[in-house]
Short mmCIF file of C-alpha atoms in Angstrom, two decimals:
data_model
loop_
_atom_site.label_atom_id
_atom_site.label_comp_id
_atom_site.label_asym_id
_atom_site.label_seq_id
_atom_site.Cartn_x
_atom_site.Cartn_y
_atom_site.Cartn_z
CA GLY A 10 0.00 0.00 0.00
CA GLY A 11 0.96 3.65 -0.35
CA GLY A 12 1.38 4.15 3.41
CA GLY A 13 4.01 1.44 3.62
CA ARG A 14 5.95 2.93 0.76
CA GLU A 15 5.97 6.35 2.40
CA GLY A 16 7.11 4.76 5.64
CA ARG A 17 10.04 3.18 3.83
CA VAL A 18 10.95 6.52 2.29
CA GLU A 19 10.85 8.21 5.71
CA GLY A 20 12.98 5.52 7.28
CA HIS A 21 15.47 5.74 4.43
CA ALA A 22 15.72 9.51 4.79
CA ARG A 23 16.21 9.27 8.55
CA ARG A 24 19.08 6.83 8.09
CA ARG A 25 20.70 9.25 5.65
CA ALA A 26 20.31 12.12 8.11
CA ARG A 27 22.14 10.19 10.83
CA ALA A 28 25.28 9.72 8.73
CA PRO A 29 28.34 11.06 10.60
CA ARG A 30 29.62 14.48 9.66
CA MET A 31 33.00 14.81 7.97
CA GLU A 32 35.51 17.26 9.37
CA GLY A 33 36.72 20.29 7.47
CA GLY A 34 33.69 20.27 5.24
CA MET A 35 30.94 22.77 4.71
CA ASP A 36 29.60 25.85 6.36
CA VAL A 37 26.17 24.21 6.24
CA ASP A 38 25.69 21.03 8.26
CA ALA A 39 24.60 18.48 5.67
CA ALA A 40 22.45 16.58 8.14
CA SER A 41 20.46 19.66 9.09
CA ALA A 42 20.28 20.83 5.48
CA ALA A 43 18.84 17.53 4.25
CA PRO A 44 15.09 17.60 3.69
CA PRO A 45 12.98 16.23 6.56
CA ALA A 46 11.84 12.66 5.97
CA GLU A 47 8.20 13.67 5.58
CA ASP A 48 9.21 16.19 2.89
CA THR A 49 10.97 13.48 0.91
CA ALA A 50 7.91 11.26 1.20
CA ALA A 51 5.66 14.11 0.08
CA MET A 52 7.83 14.75 -2.96
CA LEU A 53 7.53 11.12 -4.02
CA ALA A 54 3.87 10.59 -3.16
CA PRO A 55 1.64 10.71 -6.25
CA GLN A 56 -1.00 13.44 -6.20
CA ALA A 57 -4.50 12.69 -7.49
CA ASP A 58 -5.28 14.08 -10.95
CA ALA A 59 -2.01 15.91 -11.51
CA GLY A 60 0.02 12.79 -10.79
CA ALA A 61 -1.99 10.74 -13.27
CA ALA A 62 -1.65 13.40 -15.97
CA ALA A 63 2.09 13.57 -15.32
CA GLY A 64 2.37 9.86 -16.03
CA GLU A 65 2.45 8.55 -12.47
CA GLN A 66 -0.05 5.78 -13.09
CA GLN A 67 2.90 3.53 -12.33
CA GLN A 68 3.42 4.36 -8.67
CA SER A 69 6.67 6.21 -8.06
CA ASP A 70 9.42 3.99 -6.73
CA PRO A 71 11.87 5.90 -4.49
CA THR A 72 14.46 3.13 -4.91
CA ARG A 73 14.42 3.23 -8.73
CA ALA A 74 17.82 4.09 -10.20
CA CYS A 75 17.76 7.41 -12.00
CA CYS A 76 19.90 10.40 -12.94
CA LEU A 77 19.68 14.18 -13.06
CA LYS A 78 21.86 16.66 -14.96
CA LEU A 79 21.98 20.24 -13.71
CA LEU A 80 23.55 23.33 -15.20
CA VAL A 81 25.60 25.19 -12.61
CA GLY A 82 27.44 28.48 -13.00
CA ASN A 83 31.21 28.18 -13.01
CA SER A 84 31.47 30.42 -9.94
CA ALA A 85 29.42 27.96 -7.87
CA VAL A 86 31.47 24.87 -8.63
CA GLY A 87 33.95 25.64 -5.85
CA SER A 88 31.10 25.75 -3.33
CA ILE A 89 29.95 22.31 -4.41
CA ILE A 90 33.42 20.71 -4.43
CA GLY A 91 34.75 22.31 -1.24
CA LYS A 92 38.32 22.35 0.03
CA GLY A 93 40.05 19.18 -1.11
CA GLY A 94 36.71 17.78 -2.25
CA ALA A 95 35.34 17.74 1.31
CA THR A 96 31.94 19.22 0.45
CA ILE A 97 31.11 17.00 -2.50
CA ASN A 98 32.24 13.96 -0.50
CA GLU A 99 29.95 14.97 2.34
CA PHE A 100 27.04 15.47 -0.04
CA GLN A 101 27.60 11.97 -1.42
CA GLN A 102 27.89 10.45 2.03
CA HIS A 103 24.71 12.04 3.35
CA SER A 104 22.58 11.44 0.26
CA GLY A 105 23.82 8.10 -1.01
CA ALA A 106 23.90 9.57 -4.53
CA ARG A 107 26.96 9.92 -6.76
CA LEU A 108 27.93 13.43 -7.87
CA GLN A 109 30.13 14.15 -10.89
CA LEU A 110 31.05 17.51 -12.41
CA SER A 111 32.16 18.32 -15.93
CA ARG A 112 35.70 19.67 -16.20
CA ASN A 113 36.53 23.36 -16.20
CA HIS A 114 36.46 23.65 -20.01
CA GLU A 115 33.45 21.35 -20.42
CA THR A 116 30.58 23.82 -20.49
CA PHE A 117 27.12 23.29 -21.92
CA PRO A 118 27.22 24.47 -25.56
CA GLY A 119 26.28 28.12 -25.93
CA SER A 120 26.83 28.88 -22.25
CA THR A 121 29.53 29.10 -19.59
CA ASP A 122 27.72 26.66 -17.31
CA ARG A 123 29.18 23.39 -16.05
CA ILE A 124 27.21 20.17 -15.72
CA VAL A 125 26.55 18.33 -12.46
CA LEU A 126 25.46 14.71 -12.90
CA ILE A 127 23.67 13.15 -9.92
CA THR A 128 22.99 9.41 -10.08
CA GLY A 129 21.36 7.00 -7.65
CA GLU A 130 17.95 6.21 -6.25
CA ILE A 131 15.38 8.95 -6.82
CA ASN A 132 15.16 9.85 -3.12
CA SER A 133 18.97 9.97 -2.88
CA ILE A 134 19.12 12.35 -5.85
CA LEU A 135 16.51 14.60 -4.23
CA THR A 136 18.49 14.67 -0.98
CA ALA A 137 21.70 15.57 -2.85
CA LEU A 138 19.85 18.25 -4.79
CA HIS A 139 18.52 19.73 -1.55
CA LEU A 140 22.02 19.78 -0.04
CA ILE A 141 23.53 21.46 -3.11
CA THR A 142 20.79 24.08 -3.26
CA THR A 143 20.96 24.87 0.45
CA LYS A 144 24.75 25.30 0.25
CA LEU A 145 24.61 27.58 -2.79
CA ARG A 146 21.86 29.70 -1.26
CA ALA A 147 23.83 30.10 1.97
CA ASP A 148 26.99 31.06 0.10
CA GLU A 149 25.08 33.49 -2.10
CA GLN A 150 23.49 35.21 0.89
CA THR A 151 26.89 35.47 2.59
CA ALA A 152 28.35 37.05 -0.55
CA ILE A 153 25.45 39.51 -0.83
CA ALA A 154 25.71 40.52 2.81
CA ALA A 155 29.48 40.96 2.57
CA GLY A 156 29.46 42.81 -0.73
CA MET A 157 26.39 45.00 -0.49
CA GLY A 158 25.52 45.38 3.16
CA ALA A 159 22.45 44.26 5.05
CA SER A 160 20.28 47.07 3.72
CA VAL A 161 20.51 45.69 0.19
CA ALA A 162 20.29 42.07 1.28
CA GLY A 163 17.11 42.83 3.19
CA ALA A 164 16.69 42.70 6.93
CA ASP A 165 13.84 40.19 6.73
CA GLY A 166 16.05 37.56 5.10
CA ASP A 167 13.88 37.08 2.02
CA VAL A 168 16.71 37.43 -0.49
CA ALA A 169 16.92 33.85 -1.68
CA THR A 170 13.42 32.51 -1.03
CA ASN A 171 13.11 31.75 -4.73
CA VAL A 172 15.22 29.08 -6.36
CA GLN A 173 15.86 28.41 -10.03
CA MET A 174 17.23 25.12 -11.35
CA ARG A 175 18.12 24.26 -14.91
CA VAL A 176 17.84 20.59 -15.78
CA VAL A 177 19.32 19.12 -18.98
CA VAL A 178 17.21 16.41 -20.62
CA PRO A 179 17.33 14.58 -23.97
CA ASN A 180 14.94 16.00 -26.56
CA GLN A 181 12.76 12.90 -26.55
CA ALA A 182 12.38 12.98 -22.77
CA CYS A 183 11.67 16.71 -22.91
CA GLY A 184 8.79 15.99 -25.27
CA ALA A 185 7.41 13.51 -22.75
CA VAL A 186 7.68 16.10 -19.96
CA ILE A 187 5.78 18.63 -22.08
CA GLY A 188 3.13 16.12 -23.15
CA ARG A 189 0.41 16.37 -25.78
CA ASN A 190 -0.61 20.01 -26.14
CA GLY A 191 1.42 20.76 -23.01
CA ALA A 192 -0.85 18.68 -20.78
CA THR A 193 1.92 16.96 -18.81
CA ILE A 194 3.98 20.07 -18.06
CA LYS A 195 0.76 21.84 -16.99
CA ALA A 196 0.01 18.97 -14.61
CA ILE A 197 3.52 19.25 -13.15
CA VAL A 198 3.03 23.01 -12.66
CA ASP A 199 -0.39 22.49 -11.05
CA ASP A 200 0.92 19.76 -8.76
CA SER A 201 4.13 21.48 -7.64
CA GLY A 202 3.25 25.17 -7.80
CA ALA A 203 6.60 25.81 -9.52
CA ILE A 204 7.13 27.62 -12.82
CA VAL A 205 8.39 25.08 -15.37
CA LYS A 206 9.64 26.13 -18.81
CA ALA A 207 11.31 24.05 -21.51
CA SER A 208 13.74 25.62 -23.96
CA SER A 209 12.51 25.61 -27.55
CA THR A 210 14.24 23.50 -30.15
CA ASP A 211 14.97 26.74 -32.03
CA ALA A 212 17.06 27.99 -29.09
CA THR A 213 19.16 24.83 -29.02
CA PRO A 214 22.62 25.13 -30.63
CA PRO A 215 23.06 23.19 -33.89
CA GLY A 216 23.87 19.53 -33.41
CA ILE A 217 22.73 19.47 -29.78
CA THR A 218 19.91 17.03 -29.04
CA ASP A 219 19.45 17.99 -25.39
CA ARG A 220 17.18 20.71 -24.06
CA ILE A 221 16.99 22.69 -20.83
CA ILE A 222 14.03 22.67 -18.48
CA THR A 223 14.07 25.66 -16.11
CA VAL A 224 12.22 25.23 -12.83
CA SER A 225 11.69 28.16 -10.45
CA GLY A 226 9.75 28.88 -7.28
CA GLU A 227 10.00 28.18 -3.57
CA LEU A 228 12.46 25.40 -2.74
CA HIS A 229 9.79 22.83 -1.88
CA GLN A 230 7.91 23.63 -5.11
CA VAL A 231 11.04 23.27 -7.22
CA MET A 232 12.01 20.00 -5.53
CA ARG A 233 8.56 18.53 -6.15
CA ALA A 234 8.61 19.63 -9.81
CA VAL A 235 12.08 18.16 -10.36
CA CYS A 236 10.92 14.90 -8.78
CA LEU A 237 7.99 14.71 -11.22
CA ILE A 238 10.25 15.60 -14.16
CA MET A 239 12.71 12.84 -13.20
CA GLN A 240 9.91 10.31 -12.91
CA LYS A 241 8.55 11.26 -16.32
CA CYS A 242 11.99 11.24 -17.97
CA SER A 243 12.79 7.82 -16.53
CA GLU A 244 9.86 6.36 -18.50
CA GLU A 245 11.75 7.19 -21.71
CA ARG A 246 14.18 4.53 -22.88
CA SER A 247 16.67 7.14 -24.09
CA TYR A 248 17.00 8.51 -20.56
CA HIS A 249 18.52 5.34 -19.12
CA THR A 250 21.87 5.86 -20.88
CA PHE A 251 21.78 9.62 -20.26
CA GLY A 252 23.54 9.29 -16.91
CA ASN A 253 26.41 7.18 -18.25
CA GLN A 254 28.54 10.22 -19.04
CA VAL A 255 28.73 13.68 -17.51
CA TYR A 256 29.78 15.41 -20.71
CA THR A 257 28.89 14.45 -24.27
CA TYR A 258 29.45 17.67 -26.23
CA HIS A 259 33.17 17.45 -27.06
CA GLY A 260 34.12 19.75 -29.92
CA GLN A 261 30.69 21.37 -30.02
CA GLN A 262 30.86 24.13 -27.45
CA ALA A 263 33.38 26.34 -29.28
CA GLN A 264 31.51 26.73 -32.54
CA VAL A 265 28.05 27.76 -31.37
CA PRO A 266 26.78 31.24 -30.50
CA ALA A 267 25.79 32.18 -26.97
CA LEU A 268 22.19 31.34 -26.19
CA GLY A 269 21.33 34.61 -24.51
CA MET A 270 20.66 32.84 -21.23
CA GLY A 271 21.38 35.90 -19.13
CA GLY A 272 20.24 36.50 -15.59
CA LEU A 273 21.20 33.05 -14.40
CA GLY A 274 23.05 34.47 -11.43
CA MET A 275 25.30 32.37 -9.29
CA GLY A 276 25.40 28.64 -9.46
CA MET A 277 21.91 27.31 -9.89
CA GLY A 278 20.66 30.71 -11.00
CA MET A 279 19.04 31.49 -7.68
CA GLY A 280 16.43 34.20 -7.99
CA MET A 281 17.36 37.09 -5.74
CA GLY A 282 13.80 38.34 -5.35
CA MET A 283 14.74 41.98 -4.91
CA GLY A 284 12.05 43.32 -7.25
#
């Protein structure tokens, strides 16, 4: 039954949260930054109509192997890796997922963004994603406070309430996420409350068969939307080999024009919400 599955998810998340902390790691305690067990269960629990429209007729399996590719600004890579690799090791230890980054010169074609590949069980990927996002938000707020002063950062601490993530998916899987007449992506938006936009094929550099799905909103909304996107992508056969390699665009990034993807900000393109 559904209750038993959620219980397993909660137990799994609690075990992850109890993992010992590594020394010399992050400013943010990974255990405290990990999503509460009930949040992980909620992200994976199918919702009524929206879940069905998003292709969740097959109940979501939190232990299913999956992958997620994120675009991350070059300036944020250091925050994710940490001194001597301490941060990325801690993220892997606490989440149970594997994290790999493209090399310094391996940027997504038409941009200066690096690729982060997260592989593992779906709930492990979500935990790693939560840890990465929390760390980047904390570092961004520290930089804002140090560089601009508290008056600009805002005394009420609402600077980084909005999060933006950019997920790379194969074109075929992107079509499945959008759905017939946009029905599936609308269901994901209705379910999660996040804003979800897929890049058009016209905006994709020549020879590139991958597209970018941009998800923005409150952290819990974005996490739920990304969970639904992963579940939908994993139904596509082409997605199963997608996580085999971090970088597949060798020789293509130098000869394409910039995509005009401005305003991505630091790292995951966190929305600053100053407007």
